[in-house]
CSV table of N, CA and C in Angstrom, one decimal:
chain,number,residue,atom,x,y,z
Y,11,MET,N,12.2,-3.0,-21.8
Y,11,MET,CA,12.3,-1.8,-20.8
Y,11,MET,C,12.5,-2.2,-19.5
Y,12,TYR,N,12.1,-3.1,-18.6
Y,12,TYR,CA,12.1,-3.3,-17.5
Y,12,TYR,C,12.7,-4.5,-17.5
Y,13,PRO,N,13.7,-5.3,-16.7
Y,13,PRO,CA,14.0,-6.7,-16.4
Y,13,PRO,C,13.5,-7.8,-16.2
Y,14,GLN,N,13.6,-9.1,-16.9
Y,14,GLN,CA,12.7,-9.9,-16.8
Y,14,GLN,C,13.3,-10.4,-15.3
Y,15,PHE,N,14.1,-10.7,-14.5
Y,15,PHE,CA,13.9,-11.0,-12.9
Y,15,PHE,C,14.9,-10.2,-12.4
Y,16,THR,N,13.9,-9.6,-11.5
Y,16,THR,CA,15.3,-8.6,-10.7
Y,16,THR,C,15.9,-8.7,-9.4
Y,17,VAL,N,16.5,-8.5,-8.8
Y,17,VAL,CA,17.5,-9.1,-7.3
Y,17,VAL,C,17.1,-7.9,-6.4
Y,18,ILE,N,16.4,-6.6,-7.0
Y,18,ILE,CA,16.7,-5.7,-5.4
Y,18,ILE,C,15.4,-5.6,-4.8
Y,19,PRO,N,15.7,-5.2,-3.6
Y,19,PRO,CA,15.0,-5.7,-2.7
Y,19,PRO,C,14.3,-4.4,-2.6
Y,20,ARG,N,12.7,-5.7,-1.5
Y,20,ARG,CA,11.6,-5.1,-2.1
Y,20,ARG,C,11.1,-5.8,-0.2
Y,21,TYR,N,9.7,-5.2,0.2
Y,21,TYR,CA,8.9,-5.5,0.6
Y,21,TYR,C,8.4,-7.1,0.5
Y,22,GLN,N,8.8,-7.5,1.8
Y,22,GLN,CA,8.8,-8.9,1.4
Y,22,GLN,C,7.9,-9.8,3.3
Y,23,LEU,N,6.6,-10.2,2.9
Y,23,LEU,CA,6.2,-10.2,4.3
Y,23,LEU,C,7.1,-11.2,5.4
Y,24,ASP,N,7.9,-12.2,4.5
Y,24,ASP,CA,8.5,-12.8,5.6
Y,24,ASP,C,10.0,-12.5,5.9
Y,25,ASP,N,10.2,-10.7,5.5
Y,25,ASP,CA,11.4,-10.0,6.0
Y,25,ASP,C,11.9,-10.3,7.4
Y,26,GLN,N,13.3,-9.8,7.5
Y,26,GLN,CA,13.7,-10.5,9.1
Y,26,GLN,C,13.0,-9.3,9.9
Y,27,LEU,N,13.4,-8.1,9.7
Y,27,LEU,CA,13.3,-6.9,9.6
Y,27,LEU,C,11.3,-6.2,9.7
Y,28,PRO,N,10.6,-5.8,10.3
Y,28,PRO,CA,9.0,-6.0,10.8
Y,28,PRO,C,9.4,-4.5,9.4
Y,29,TRP,N,8.6,-4.6,8.6
Y,29,TRP,CA,8.8,-2.6,7.4
Y,29,TRP,C,7.0,-2.6,7.6
Y,30,LEU,N,5.9,-3.3,8.3
Y,30,LEU,CA,5.2,-2.7,8.1
Y,30,LEU,C,4.2,-2.3,9.2
Y,31,GLU,N,3.6,-1.0,9.8
Y,31,GLU,CA,3.6,-0.8,10.9
Y,31,GLU,C,2.3,-1.1,11.2
Y,32,GLY,N,0.8,-1.8,10.2
Y,32,GLY,CA,0.2,-1.6,10.2
Y,32,GLY,C,-1.1,-1.1,9.0
Y,33,VAL,N,-2.4,-1.4,9.6
Y,33,VAL,CA,-3.0,0.0,8.7
Y,33,VAL,C,-4.2,-0.2,9.5
Y,34,ASP,N,-4.3,1.2,9.2
Y,34,ASP,CA,-5.4,1.9,10.1
Y,34,ASP,C,-7.1,1.9,9.5
Y,35,PRO,N,-7.8,1.8,10.2
Y,35,PRO,CA,-9.5,1.6,10.0
Y,35,PRO,C,-9.9,2.9,8.2
Y,36,LEU,N,-8.6,3.7,7.8
Y,36,LEU,CA,-9.2,3.7,6.4
Y,36,LEU,C,-8.5,3.4,5.8
Y,37,ARG,N,-7.6,2.6,6.1
Y,37,ARG,CA,-7.2,1.6,5.0
Y,37,ARG,C,-6.1,2.7,4.3
Y,38,ASN,N,-4.9,3.1,5.7
Y,38,ASN,CA,-3.8,3.6,4.9
Y,38,ASN,C,-3.1,2.8,4.8
Y,39,TYR,N,-1.9,2.8,4.8
Y,39,TYR,CA,-1.1,1.3,4.8
Y,39,TYR,C,0.3,2.8,5.9
Y,40,TRP,N,0.9,1.9,7.0
Y,40,TRP,CA,1.8,2.8,7.8
Y,40,TRP,C,3.0,1.4,7.3
Y,41,ILE,N,3.8,2.6,6.6
Y,41,ILE,CA,5.4,1.6,6.3
Y,41,ILE,C,6.2,2.1,6.8
Y,42,ALA,N,6.6,1.6,7.4
Y,42,ALA,CA,8.6,1.5,8.1
Y,42,ALA,C,9.3,2.0,7.0
Y,43,VAL,N,9.9,2.9,6.3
Y,43,VAL,CA,10.4,2.4,5.0
Y,43,VAL,C,12.3,1.8,5.3
Y,44,ASN,N,12.9,1.0,4.6
Y,44,ASN,CA,13.8,0.3,5.3
Y,44,ASN,C,14.2,-0.3,6.5
Y,45,SER,N,12.5,-0.2,7.4
Y,45,SER,CA,12.4,-1.1,8.5
Y,45,SER,C,12.5,-0.5,9.0
Y,46,ASP,N,13.2,1.3,9.1
Y,46,ASP,CA,13.4,2.1,10.3
Y,46,ASP,C,12.2,2.5,10.8
Y,47,ARG,N,11.7,2.6,12.2
Y,47,ARG,CA,10.5,2.6,12.2
Y,47,ARG,C,11.6,4.2,12.4
Y,48,ALA,N,12.3,4.9,12.4
Y,48,ALA,CA,12.1,6.8,12.9
Y,48,ALA,C,11.5,7.2,11.4
Y,49,PHE,N,11.4,6.5,10.4
Y,49,PHE,CA,11.3,6.8,8.9
Y,49,PHE,C,9.5,6.4,9.0
Y,50,THR,N,8.7,6.4,9.2
Y,50,THR,CA,7.5,5.7,9.0
Y,50,THR,C,6.4,6.9,7.6
Y,51,VAL,N,6.1,6.0,7.3
Y,51,VAL,CA,5.7,6.7,5.4
Y,51,VAL,C,3.8,6.4,5.6
Y,52,THR,N,3.1,6.8,5.7
Y,52,THR,CA,1.6,6.4,5.2
Y,52,THR,C,1.3,6.6,3.9
Y,53,LEU,N,0.9,5.5,3.2
Y,53,LEU,CA,0.4,5.1,2.3
Y,53,LEU,C,-0.7,5.4,2.0
Y,54,THR,N,-1.0,5.9,1.3
Y,54,THR,CA,-3.0,5.7,0.2
Y,54,THR,C,-3.3,4.3,0.1
Y,55,GLY,N,-4.3,3.4,1.3
Y,55,GLY,CA,-4.9,2.2,0.6
Y,55,GLY,C,-6.2,2.7,-0.1
Y,56,LEU,N,-6.1,1.3,-0.8
Y,56,LEU,CA,-7.1,0.7,-1.7
Y,56,LEU,C,-8.6,1.4,-1.0
Y,57,LYS,N,-10.0,1.5,-0.9
Y,57,LYS,CA,-10.7,1.8,-0.6
Y,57,LYS,C,-12.3,1.5,-1.8
Y,58,ALA,N,-12.9,0.2,-1.2
Y,58,ALA,CA,-13.3,0.1,-2.5
Y,58,ALA,C,-15.6,0.1,-1.6
Y,59,ASP,N,-16.3,0.3,-2.5
Y,59,ASP,CA,-17.4,0.4,-1.7
Y,59,ASP,C,-17.9,-0.5,-1.8
Y,60,SER,N,-17.9,-1.3,-2.8
Y,60,SER,CA,-18.8,-2.5,-2.6
Y,60,SER,C,-18.1,-3.5,-3.0
Y,61,TRP,N,-18.9,-4.6,-2.9
Y,61,TRP,CA,-17.4,-6.1,-3.3
Y,61,TRP,C,-17.5,-6.4,-4.8
Y,62,ASP,N,-18.2,-6.1,-6.1
Y,62,ASP,CA,-17.8,-6.0,-7.0
Y,62,ASP,C,-16.4,-4.5,-7.6
Y,63,GLU,N,-16.9,-3.8,-6.5
Y,63,GLU,CA,-15.5,-2.9,-7.5
Y,63,GLU,C,-14.3,-3.5,-6.3
Y,64,PHE,N,-14.6,-4.6,-5.1
Y,64,PHE,CA,-13.1,-4.6,-5.4
Y,64,PHE,C,-12.9,-6.2,-5.9
Y,65,LYS,N,-13.4,-6.8,-6.2
Y,65,LYS,CA,-13.6,-7.7,-7.2
Y,65,LYS,C,-12.7,-7.6,-8.5
Y,66,GLN,N,-13.6,-6.3,-8.6
Y,66,GLN,CA,-12.7,-6.2,-10.1
Y,66,GLN,C,-11.3,-5.6,-10.3
Y,67,PHE,N,-11.2,-4.9,-9.2
Y,67,PHE,CA,-9.8,-3.9,-8.5
Y,67,PHE,C,-8.8,-5.3,-8.6
Y,68,MET,N,-9.1,-6.5,-8.0
Y,68,MET,CA,-8.5,-7.3,-7.2
Y,68,MET,C,-8.1,-7.9,-8.5
Y,69,ARG,N,-8.9,-8.2,-9.7
Y,69,ARG,CA,-8.8,-8.9,-10.8
Y,69,ARG,C,-7.3,-8.6,-11.6
Y,70,ARG,N,-7.8,-6.5,-11.6
Y,70,ARG,CA,-6.9,-6.1,-12.9
Y,70,ARG,C,-5.4,-5.8,-12.4
Y,71,PHE,N,-5.3,-6.0,-11.1
Y,71,PHE,CA,-3.8,-6.5,-10.7
Y,71,PHE,C,-3.7,-7.9,-10.2
Y,72,ARG,N,-4.1,-8.3,-10.6
Y,72,ARG,CA,-3.6,-9.5,-10.4
Y,72,ARG,C,-3.5,-10.0,-12.1
Y,73,SER,N,-3.7,-9.3,-12.9
Y,73,SER,CA,-3.9,-9.5,-13.9
Y,73,SER,C,-3.0,-8.4,-14.7
Y,74,LEU,N,-1.9,-7.8,-14.1
Y,74,LEU,CA,-0.8,-6.0,-14.5
Y,74,LEU,C,0.6,-7.3,-15.1
Y,75,GLN,N,0.5,-7.1,-16.7
Y,75,GLN,CA,1.7,-7.2,-16.7
Y,75,GLN,C,3.2,-6.6,-16.4
Y,76,PRO,N,5.1,-6.6,-16.9
Y,76,PRO,CA,6.1,-6.3,-16.9
Y,76,PRO,C,5.4,-4.9,-17.4
Y,77,GLY,N,5.4,-4.0,-17.0
Y,77,GLY,CA,5.6,-2.0,-17.7
Y,77,GLY,C,4.5,-2.1,-17.3
Y,78,GLU,N,2.6,-2.5,-16.9
Y,78,GLU,CA,1.1,-2.1,-17.2
Y,78,GLU,C,1.4,-1.6,-15.8
Y,79,SER,N,0.3,-0.6,-15.1
Y,79,SER,CA,0.3,0.3,-14.4
Y,79,SER,C,-1.7,0.1,-14.0
Y,80,ILE,N,-1.7,0.4,-12.2
Y,80,ILE,CA,-2.8,0.8,-11.7
Y,80,ILE,C,-2.7,1.7,-11.1
Y,81,LYS,N,-4.2,2.8,-11.4
Y,81,LYS,CA,-4.6,3.5,-9.8
Y,81,LYS,C,-5.2,3.0,-9.2
Y,82,LEU,N,-5.0,3.6,-7.9
Y,82,LEU,CA,-5.5,3.2,-6.4
Y,82,LEU,C,-6.6,4.3,-6.4
Y,83,GLY,N,-8.2,3.6,-7.5
Y,83,GLY,CA,-9.1,4.7,-7.1
Y,83,GLY,C,-9.0,5.7,-8.0
Y,84,ASN,N,-9.5,6.7,-7.0
Y,84,ASN,CA,-9.5,8.4,-6.8
Y,84,ASN,C,-8.2,8.7,-6.6
Y,85,SER,N,-7.5,8.3,-6.4
Y,85,SER,CA,-6.4,9.2,-5.8
Y,85,SER,C,-5.6,9.1,-6.8
Y,86,ASP,N,-4.0,9.4,-6.6
Y,86,ASP,CA,-2.7,9.9,-7.6
Y,86,ASP,C,-2.0,8.7,-7.3
Y,87,GLU,N,-1.8,8.0,-6.5
Y,87,GLU,CA,-0.8,6.6,-6.1
Y,87,GLU,C,-1.8,6.3,-7.8
Y,88,GLU,N,-0.1,5.3,-7.8
Y,88,GLU,CA,-0.6,4.5,-8.4
Y,88,GLU,C,0.7,2.5,-8.4
Y,89,ILE,N,0.2,1.5,-9.2
Y,89,ILE,CA,0.3,0.2,-8.6
Y,89,ILE,C,1.2,0.3,-10.1
Y,90,ILE,N,2.4,-0.4,-10.3
Y,90,ILE,CA,3.4,-0.2,-10.8
Y,90,ILE,C,4.1,-1.8,-11.0
Y,91,CYS,N,3.6,-2.9,-12.0
Y,91,CYS,CA,4.4,-3.9,-12.7
Y,91,CYS,C,6.0,-3.6,-12.8
Y,92,VAL,N,6.7,-3.6,-12.5
Y,92,VAL,CA,8.2,-3.8,-12.1
Y,92,VAL,C,8.8,-5.1,-13.5
Y,93,SER,N,8.4,-6.3,-12.5
Y,93,SER,CA,8.6,-7.2,-13.3
Y,93,SER,C,7.9,-8.8,-12.6
Y,94,PRO,N,7.5,-9.6,-12.7
Y,94,PRO,CA,7.0,-10.8,-12.4
Y,94,PRO,C,7.6,-10.8,-11.0
Y,95,ASN,N,6.9,-10.5,-10.3
Y,95,ASN,CA,6.8,-11.1,-8.3
Y,95,ASN,C,7.1,-9.4,-7.5
Y,96,CYS,N,7.5,-8.6,-8.8
Y,96,CYS,CA,7.7,-6.8,-8.2
Y,96,CYS,C,7.1,-5.8,-8.8
Y,97,TYR,N,6.5,-5.2,-7.4
Y,97,TYR,CA,5.9,-4.1,-8.1
Y,97,TYR,C,5.6,-3.0,-7.7
Y,98,ALA,N,6.3,-1.5,-8.4
Y,98,ALA,CA,6.6,-0.1,-6.8
Y,98,ALA,C,4.8,0.3,-7.2
Y,99,TYR,N,5.0,0.6,-5.4
Y,99,TYR,CA,4.0,1.5,-5.4
Y,99,TYR,C,4.8,2.9,-5.2
Y,100,ALA,N,3.9,4.0,-6.3
Y,100,ALA,CA,4.6,5.5,-6.7
Y,100,ALA,C,3.5,5.6,-5.7
Y,101,SER,N,4.2,7.0,-5.3
Y,101,SER,CA,4.2,7.9,-3.9
Y,101,SER,C,4.5,9.0,-4.4
Y,102,ASP,N,4.3,9.9,-2.6
Y,102,ASP,CA,5.5,10.7,-2.9
Y,102,ASP,C,5.9,11.0,-1.6
Y,103,VAL,N,7.3,11.4,-1.4
Y,103,VAL,CA,7.4,11.5,0.4
Y,103,VAL,C,8.1,13.0,0.5
Y,104,ASP,N,8.2,13.7,1.3
Y,104,ASP,CA,8.5,14.6,1.0
Y,104,ASP,C,8.3,16.0,0.2
Y,105,ASP,N,7.2,15.8,-0.6
Y,105,ASP,CA,7.2,16.5,-2.0
Y,105,ASP,C,8.3,15.5,-2.8
Y,106,ALA,N,8.7,14.5,-2.5
Y,106,ALA,CA,10.0,14.3,-4.3
Y,106,ALA,C,9.6,12.9,-4.2
Y,107,PRO,N,9.0,12.7,-5.6
Y,107,PRO,CA,9.0,10.9,-6.4
Y,107,PRO,C,9.1,9.6,-5.6
Y,108,VAL,N,8.7,8.7,-5.7
Y,108,VAL,CA,9.4,7.4,-4.7
Y,108,VAL,C,8.4,6.5,-5.1
Y,109,TRP,N,9.1,5.0,-5.4
Y,109,TRP,CA,9.1,4.2,-5.6
Y,109,TRP,C,9.3,2.9,-4.3
Y,110,HIS,N,8.2,2.8,-4.1
Y,110,HIS,CA,8.3,1.5,-2.9
Y,110,HIS,C,8.0,0.2,-3.2
Y,111,LEU,N,9.0,-0.3,-3.5
Y,111,LEU,CA,9.4,-1.9,-3.8
Y,111,LEU,C,8.8,-3.1,-3.0
Y,112,PHE,N,7.8,-4.1,-3.6
Y,112,PHE,CA,7.0,-4.7,-2.3
Y,112,PHE,C,6.5,-6.0,-3.6
Y,113,ASP,N,6.7,-7.2,-3.2
Y,113,ASP,CA,6.1,-8.3,-3.6
Y,113,ASP,C,5.1,-9.1,-4.0
Y,114,GLU,N,4.2,-9.4,-4.9
Y,114,GLU,CA,3.1,-9.8,-5.4
Y,114,GLU,C,2.2,-10.1,-3.9
Y,115,GLU,N,3.5,-11.0,-2.9
Y,115,GLU,CA,2.4,-12.0,-1.7
Y,115,GLU,C,2.0,-10.4,-0.7
Y,116,SER,N,3.2,-9.8,-0.7
Y,116,SER,CA,2.9,-8.6,0.2
Y,116,SER,C,1.7,-7.6,-0.2
Y,117,LEU,N,2.3,-7.2,-1.5
Y,117,LEU,CA,1.1,-5.9,-1.8
Y,117,LEU,C,0.0,-5.9,-2.3
Y,118,ASP,N,-0.3,-8.0,-2.6
Y,118,ASP,CA,-2.1,-8.7,-2.7
Y,118,ASP,C,-2.9,-8.5,-1.1
Y,119,SER,N,-2.2,-8.6,0.0
Y,119,SER,CA,-2.0,-8.6,1.7
Y,119,SER,C,-3.1,-7.1,1.4
Y,120,LEU,N,-2.1,-6.0,0.9
Y,120,LEU,CA,-2.5,-4.9,1.5
Y,120,LEU,C,-3.8,-4.1,0.7
Y,121,LEU,N,-4.0,-5.2,-0.1
Y,121,LEU,CA,-5.3,-3.9,-0.9
Y,121,LEU,C,-5.8,-5.7,-0.6
Y,122,MET,N,-6.0,-6.4,0.1
Y,122,MET,CA,-7.2,-7.3,0.7
Y,122,MET,C,-7.8,-6.2,1.7
Y,123,THR,N,-7.4,-5.4,2.0
Y,123,THR,CA,-7.7,-4.6,3.1
Y,123,THR,C,-8.5,-3.6,2.9
Y,124,ALA,N,-9.1,-3.7,1.1
Y,124,ALA,CA,-10.2,-2.9,0.8
Y,124,ALA,C,-11.0,-3.7,0.9
Y,125,HIS,N,-11.5,-4.7,0.7
Y,125,HIS,CA,-12.5,-6.3,0.9
Y,125,HIS,C,-13.5,-5.0,2.0
Y,126,PRO,N,-15.6,-5.0,1.4
Y,126,PRO,CA,-15.7,-4.7,2.3
Y,126,PRO,C,-16.3,-4.8,3.9
Y,127,ASP,N,-16.2,-6.0,4.0
Y,127,ASP,CA,-16.0,-6.2,5.6
Y,127,ASP,C,-15.2,-6.6,6.4
Y,128,TRP,N,-13.6,-6.2,5.1
Y,128,TRP,CA,-12.2,-5.9,6.8
Y,128,TRP,C,-12.7,-5.2,7.8
Y,129,GLN,N,-11.6,-5.5,9.1
Y,129,GLN,CA,-12.0,-4.5,9.7
Y,129,GLN,C,-10.1,-4.3,10.7
Y,130,CYS,N,-9.9,-3.3,10.9
Y,130,CYS,CA,-7.9,-3.2,11.2
Y,130,CYS,C,-8.4,-3.8,12.5
Y,131,SER,N,-7.4,-4.5,13.4
Y,131,SER,CA,-7.0,-4.7,14.5
Y,131,SER,C,-7.1,-3.5,15.8
Y,132,GLN,N,-7.8,-4.0,17.1
Y,132,GLN,CA,-7.1,-3.0,18.0
Y,132,GLN,C,-6.2,-2.3,17.9
Y,133,LYS,N,-4.6,-2.6,17.4
Y,133,LYS,CA,-4.2,-2.0,17.6
Y,133,LYS,C,-3.3,-1.1,16.3
Y,134,ASP,N,-4.1,-1.3,16.4
Y,134,ASP,CA,-4.0,-0.5,14.4
Y,134,ASP,C,-5.2,0.7,14.6
Y,135,LEU,N,-5.8,0.6,15.7
Y,135,LEU,CA,-6.3,1.9,15.6
Y,135,LEU,C,-6.1,2.8,16.0
Y,136,LEU,N,-5.2,2.9,17.0
Y,136,LEU,CA,-3.9,3.8,17.1
Y,136,LEU,C,-3.6,4.6,15.7
Y,137,LEU,N,-3.2,3.7,15.5
Y,137,LEU,CA,-2.7,4.5,13.8
Y,137,LEU,C,-3.7,5.4,13.3
Y,138,GLY,N,-5.0,5.1,13.4
Y,138,GLY,CA,-5.7,5.9,13.0
Y,138,GLY,C,-5.9,7.2,13.4
Y,139,ARG,N,-5.9,6.7,15.1
Y,139,ARG,CA,-5.5,7.7,16.0
Y,139,ARG,C,-4.9,8.9,15.8
Y,140,SER,N,-3.8,8.4,16.0
Y,140,SER,CA,-2.5,8.8,15.6
Y,140,SER,C,-2.6,10.0,14.2
Y,141,HIS,N,-2.7,9.2,13.1
Y,141,HIS,CA,-3.3,10.1,11.9
Y,141,HIS,C,-4.5,11.2,12.4
Y,142,LEU,N,-5.4,11.1,12.8
Y,142,LEU,CA,-6.5,12.4,13.6
Y,142,LEU,C,-5.5,13.3,14.4
Y,143,GLU,N,-5.2,13.4,14.5
Y,143,GLU,CA,-4.2,14.2,15.8
Y,143,GLU,C,-3.5,14.9,15.2
Y,144,ALA,N,-2.8,13.7,13.7
Y,144,ALA,CA,-1.3,15.1,13.5
Y,144,ALA,C,-2.7,15.9,12.1
Y,145,SER,N,-3.8,15.3,11.6
Y,145,SER,CA,-4.5,16.4,11.3
Y,145,SER,C,-5.0,17.9,12.0
Y,146,TRP,N,-4.9,17.8,13.4
Y,146,TRP,CA,-5.9,18.8,14.3
Y,146,TRP,C,-4.3,20.5,14.7
Y,147,GLN,N,-3.2,19.9,13.8
Y,147,GLN,CA,-2.1,20.2,14.0
Y,147,GLN,C,-1.4,21.2,13.1
Y,148,THR,N,-2.7,20.8,11.8
Y,148,THR,CA,-1.9,20.9,10.9
Y,148,THR,C,-2.9,22.7,10.1
Y,149,THR,N,-2.4,23.4,9.9
Y,149,THR,CA,-3.3,24.9,9.6
Y,149,THR,C,-4.1,25.1,8.4
Y,150,VAL,N,-5.5,25.8,9.1
Y,150,VAL,CA,-6.0,25.9,7.4
Y,150,VAL,C,-5.6,27.1,7.0
Y,151,ALA,N,-6.6,26.9,5.6
Y,151,ALA,CA,-6.0,27.9,5.3
Y,151,ALA,C,-7.3,29.5,5.2
Y,152,ALA,N,-7.0,30.5,5.2
Y,152,ALA,CA,-7.9,30.9,5.3
Y,152,ALA,C,-9.3,31.9,4.3
């Protein structure tokens, strides 16, 4: 089904080109697609309401086997284990289904922001503000 060893590029914490713009207060992940800051997407992050819910999700994520997937809470996004150390975050970009590929360490670090005690940095507060400002630009259906 999925290859044992993948050599496809994926987001890694030690990439030479920065791809992570930040994590806003709502725990959305701001990703520069292929490290292109002109094309930044927001991925819905994991939100855990309790310590037990957080631990349960992290245990399930860390036990994923190739071909298995897990949903991010109540959202449509899911994480798919492609192979050892290669995970796909399935989402939509411009109404097209895409997979953002991550190594285990990078995705684990992003998911850790769901910890109930996590707080975003001052720099990442600006991301939340820009997300809020963008919501004021959308029209409301009557």
